[in-house]
Amino acid sequence: MTDSTLPTSFVVTLSCPDRPGIVHAVAGALLEAGCNIADSQQYGSPSTGNFFMRVEATTSSTQAELSSALAPVAEAFGMKWQINPVGQKVRTLILCSKDAHCLNDLLFQQRTGTLPIEVPAIVSNHRDLEGLAEFYGIPFHYIPVTPDTKAEAEAKLLALIHEHGIELTVLARYMQVLSNDLCTELNGRAINIHHSFLPSFKGAKPYHQAHARGVKIIGATAHYVTADLDEGPIIEQEVIRVDHARTAEQFVQMGRDVEGRTLTQAVQWHAEHRVLLDGTRTVVFN
């Protein structure tokens, strides 16, 4: 068997209006392409009437041949669908400001091979984390943002995204609100970490808001970026317990590890093509 005919693993993700016969049709098309299904997960949403499916399969067919086999099924059922090689690294741009913990978690997990992303650039509106980017050997781009230069800064950011073929943008405690136009451009391809268990305590200083309300748990939420601030579809959340003796500053300190883990997990699931959008919600195949 030559290298060109060795089995390759692909992940197929799809969504469409739910109706009988979808799984049968997809499995038949994969069989036609010579696939062996290694894993298959599906979900029918009772609230939206949409069907979601994620399949990992090995085949000696090329990606183009696999696409040709699936295309008639996708057309017949009105599917949104993708095919990606399993393990292929997602080209990711990371945005940050002054806090290092989320950026460091992402870069460390990427370097160890746990996180299937490739980071060709880091962008920040401050220079504080330039040394961390240098430590990991990743180009650092300082793009300051003021109310007067916001449009210009976002134009530079978008130029970097196009230049580097960026597939995913991650806001790793990037303390800037993206414009509506940029949010639309990055729809479904930008993940933010909010240091609160959404939908509670949106906006600035959520730990201080939580402390003022005397909460017993704090947490972090990783979600897709939308034009509605902190309202995007949620991918992952984690919480920890606190009590009345903790100060707001201690909330902040305790929350850092949670933020890093939550963001990294969300990025991993996205990069492994486990997250599918269902309107304002997500379907996450673990």
XYZ file of C-alpha atoms in Angstrom:
286
model
C 0.000 0.000 0.000
C 1.480 3.375 -1.011
C 1.387 6.493 1.134
C -1.316 7.938 -1.133
C -3.668 5.015 -0.391
C -3.063 4.743 3.357
C -6.305 5.269 5.313
C -6.820 8.815 6.510
C -9.192 9.925 9.268
C -11.710 12.679 8.613
C -14.335 14.332 10.767
C -17.642 15.177 9.113
C -19.946 17.675 10.822
C -23.394 18.612 9.598
C -26.670 20.243 10.549
C -30.033 20.416 8.807
C -33.767 20.342 9.501
C -34.557 17.073 11.266
C -36.398 14.385 9.291
C -36.254 10.606 8.885
C -33.420 8.997 6.947
C -30.534 11.377 7.628
C -28.268 8.922 9.477
C -29.005 6.167 6.935
C -28.179 8.455 4.009
C -24.949 9.743 5.565
C -23.796 6.249 6.501
C -24.537 5.062 2.964
C -22.514 7.861 1.408
C -19.603 7.131 3.729
C -19.776 3.441 2.809
C -19.725 4.429 -0.862
C -16.523 6.348 -0.201
C -14.957 3.295 1.431
C -15.156 4.685 4.961
C -14.998 2.849 8.242
C -16.936 4.837 10.865
C -14.893 5.072 14.066
C -17.233 7.370 16.013
C -20.673 8.840 15.390
C -22.743 11.212 17.496
C -26.033 12.877 16.644
C -28.646 15.073 18.269
C -32.077 16.281 17.279
C -33.070 19.558 18.935
C -36.703 19.472 20.081
C -36.767 23.269 20.462
C -35.464 24.231 17.016
C -36.248 21.118 14.973
C -32.659 20.919 13.760
C -30.512 17.790 13.482
C -26.783 17.705 14.227
C -24.210 15.025 13.519
C -20.479 14.487 13.963
C -18.779 11.463 12.407
C -15.145 10.352 12.476
C -14.270 7.942 9.693
C -11.176 6.425 8.104
C -10.885 5.909 4.370
C -8.351 5.513 1.587
C -10.369 8.019 -0.451
C -9.179 11.605 -0.733
C -11.008 14.488 0.887
C -12.282 15.537 -2.543
C -13.635 12.031 -3.209
C -15.302 11.987 0.200
C -16.856 15.386 -0.522
C -18.196 14.128 -3.857
C -19.834 11.157 -2.153
C -21.496 13.316 0.498
C -22.511 16.262 -1.698
C -25.743 14.714 -3.073
C -26.883 13.794 0.462
C -26.090 17.271 1.724
C -28.085 18.838 -1.101
C -31.048 16.511 -0.612
C -31.345 17.313 3.088
C -30.350 20.999 2.918
C -27.288 20.494 5.090
C -24.625 22.846 6.333
C -21.586 20.590 6.426
C -17.812 20.395 6.664
C -15.108 17.785 6.213
C -11.790 18.178 8.018
C -8.794 15.863 8.481
C -8.684 14.615 12.076
C -5.916 16.326 14.021
C -5.307 19.088 11.487
C -4.213 22.164 13.408
C -6.514 25.175 13.273
C -4.746 28.438 12.480
C -5.513 30.637 15.459
C -4.945 34.302 16.247
C -4.888 35.188 19.951
C -5.884 38.640 21.203
C -4.825 39.737 24.692
C -4.357 42.852 26.826
C -2.491 42.740 30.164
C -3.580 39.528 31.927
C -1.272 36.633 31.073
C -3.015 33.565 32.492
C -5.336 32.689 29.596
C -2.700 33.397 26.954
C -0.127 31.308 28.813
C -2.536 28.375 29.210
C -3.317 28.355 25.488
C 0.321 28.588 24.411
C 1.483 25.956 26.891
C -1.193 23.471 25.835
C -0.455 24.198 22.179
C 3.271 23.604 22.687
C 2.717 20.291 24.509
C 0.518 19.066 21.668
C -2.674 18.887 23.725
C -4.345 21.711 21.829
C -4.614 21.212 18.039
C -4.008 24.816 17.064
C -1.246 26.693 15.262
C -0.643 30.265 16.446
C 1.119 32.399 13.810
C 0.539 35.699 15.636
C -0.509 37.336 18.894
C -2.157 40.771 18.947
C -2.430 43.076 21.936
C -3.466 46.645 22.667
C -0.690 46.790 25.298
C 2.955 45.707 25.345
C 2.803 43.931 28.723
C 2.737 40.388 27.277
C 5.299 40.876 24.520
C 7.889 38.943 26.550
C 5.552 35.964 26.929
C 4.995 35.847 23.174
C 8.748 36.037 22.643
C 9.281 33.133 25.089
C 7.000 30.956 22.959
C 8.580 32.226 19.739
C 5.406 33.753 18.318
C 5.330 37.148 16.531
C 3.734 39.854 18.683
C 1.765 42.687 17.098
C 1.107 45.782 19.174
C -2.061 47.479 17.948
C -3.170 50.218 20.358
C -6.875 51.069 20.479
C -8.496 54.368 21.350
C -11.992 55.618 20.538
C -10.470 57.659 17.694
C -8.353 54.792 16.275
C -10.708 51.837 16.806
C -11.676 51.517 13.141
C -8.038 51.719 12.038
C -6.988 49.158 14.665
C -9.673 46.706 13.578
C -8.641 47.152 9.946
C -5.082 46.146 10.909
C -6.436 43.188 12.871
C -8.538 42.031 9.932
C -5.552 42.396 7.608
C -3.542 40.062 9.874
C -6.402 37.557 9.888
C -6.445 37.493 6.088
C -2.644 37.528 5.758
C -2.169 34.494 8.008
C -5.206 32.522 6.873
C -6.675 32.631 10.362
C -9.527 30.172 10.999
C -10.163 31.012 14.664
C -9.697 34.182 16.721
C -9.471 33.830 20.502
C -10.003 36.721 22.903
C -7.798 35.698 25.825
C -8.837 38.451 28.225
C -8.685 41.023 25.416
C -10.283 43.995 27.106
C -11.780 45.609 24.030
C -15.294 45.355 22.613
C -15.237 44.402 18.935
C -17.340 46.420 16.523
C -20.559 45.006 15.101
C -18.972 44.747 11.655
C -15.995 42.758 12.947
C -18.258 40.482 15.005
C -20.248 39.753 11.853
C -17.050 39.050 9.899
C -15.874 36.581 12.566
C -19.260 34.962 13.235
C -18.767 31.441 14.600
C -14.985 31.853 14.352
C -14.188 33.944 17.455
C -14.225 32.741 21.066
C -14.193 34.983 24.138
C -13.654 34.173 27.810
C -15.851 36.100 30.231
C -14.850 35.982 33.876
C -18.364 35.268 35.108
C -20.885 32.453 35.065
C -23.092 33.973 32.375
C -25.812 35.121 32.009
C -25.116 36.763 35.390
C -22.774 39.729 35.835
C -22.045 40.877 32.320
C -19.759 43.743 31.343
C -16.967 45.247 33.436
C -15.708 43.936 36.791
C -18.008 40.904 37.080
C -16.129 39.541 40.118
C -16.814 42.770 41.980
C -20.467 42.611 40.912
C -20.658 39.036 42.179
C -18.985 39.947 45.476
C -21.435 42.781 46.035
C -24.329 40.315 45.599
C -22.843 37.808 48.052
C -22.743 34.905 45.597
C -21.632 31.427 46.692
C -20.176 30.375 43.346
C -18.112 32.204 40.754
C -17.062 30.953 37.377
C -16.049 31.583 33.804
C -17.851 31.282 30.483
C -16.330 30.677 27.053
C -18.668 31.769 24.280
C -18.688 32.761 20.645
C -18.377 36.486 20.024
C -21.438 38.333 18.768
C -22.414 41.977 18.417
C -24.447 41.628 21.634
C -21.871 41.972 24.425
C -21.455 38.735 26.444
C -24.560 37.250 24.789
C -22.907 34.861 22.322
C -23.645 31.115 22.206
C -22.020 29.431 25.216
C -19.474 26.665 24.601
C -18.191 25.833 28.085
C -18.569 26.975 31.703
C -16.925 26.102 35.002
C -17.569 27.242 38.581
C -15.858 27.203 41.984
C -17.325 27.807 45.443
C -16.654 30.961 47.458
C -17.953 32.266 50.768
C -18.627 35.470 52.663
C -15.038 35.726 53.947
C -13.524 36.185 50.490
C -12.796 39.653 49.169
C -13.474 40.790 45.615
C -9.721 40.715 44.979
C -9.605 37.094 46.137
C -12.457 36.324 43.736
C -10.253 37.668 40.949
C -7.279 35.541 42.026
C -9.346 32.370 42.418
C -10.996 32.893 39.062
C -7.808 32.936 37.000
C -7.303 29.174 36.875
C -10.968 28.644 36.043
C -10.788 31.144 33.191
C -7.731 29.485 31.675
C -9.176 25.973 31.846
C -12.548 27.023 30.497
C -11.141 28.926 27.535
C -8.653 26.191 26.651
C -11.383 23.545 26.750
C -13.644 25.593 24.491
C -10.828 26.178 21.990
C -9.993 22.466 21.984
C -13.592 21.451 21.298
C -13.851 24.024 18.511
C -10.548 22.906 16.970
C -11.705 19.279 17.078
C -14.938 20.293 15.299
C -17.138 19.263 18.215
C -19.166 22.496 18.441
C -22.146 23.190 16.195
C -24.300 26.312 16.343
C -28.016 25.978 16.988
C -29.238 29.575 16.859
C -28.288 31.219 20.155
C -27.166 27.888 21.612
C -24.469 25.324 20.857
C -24.431 21.579 20.478
C -21.139 20.212 21.875
C -20.234 16.605 21.066
C -17.782 15.592 23.821
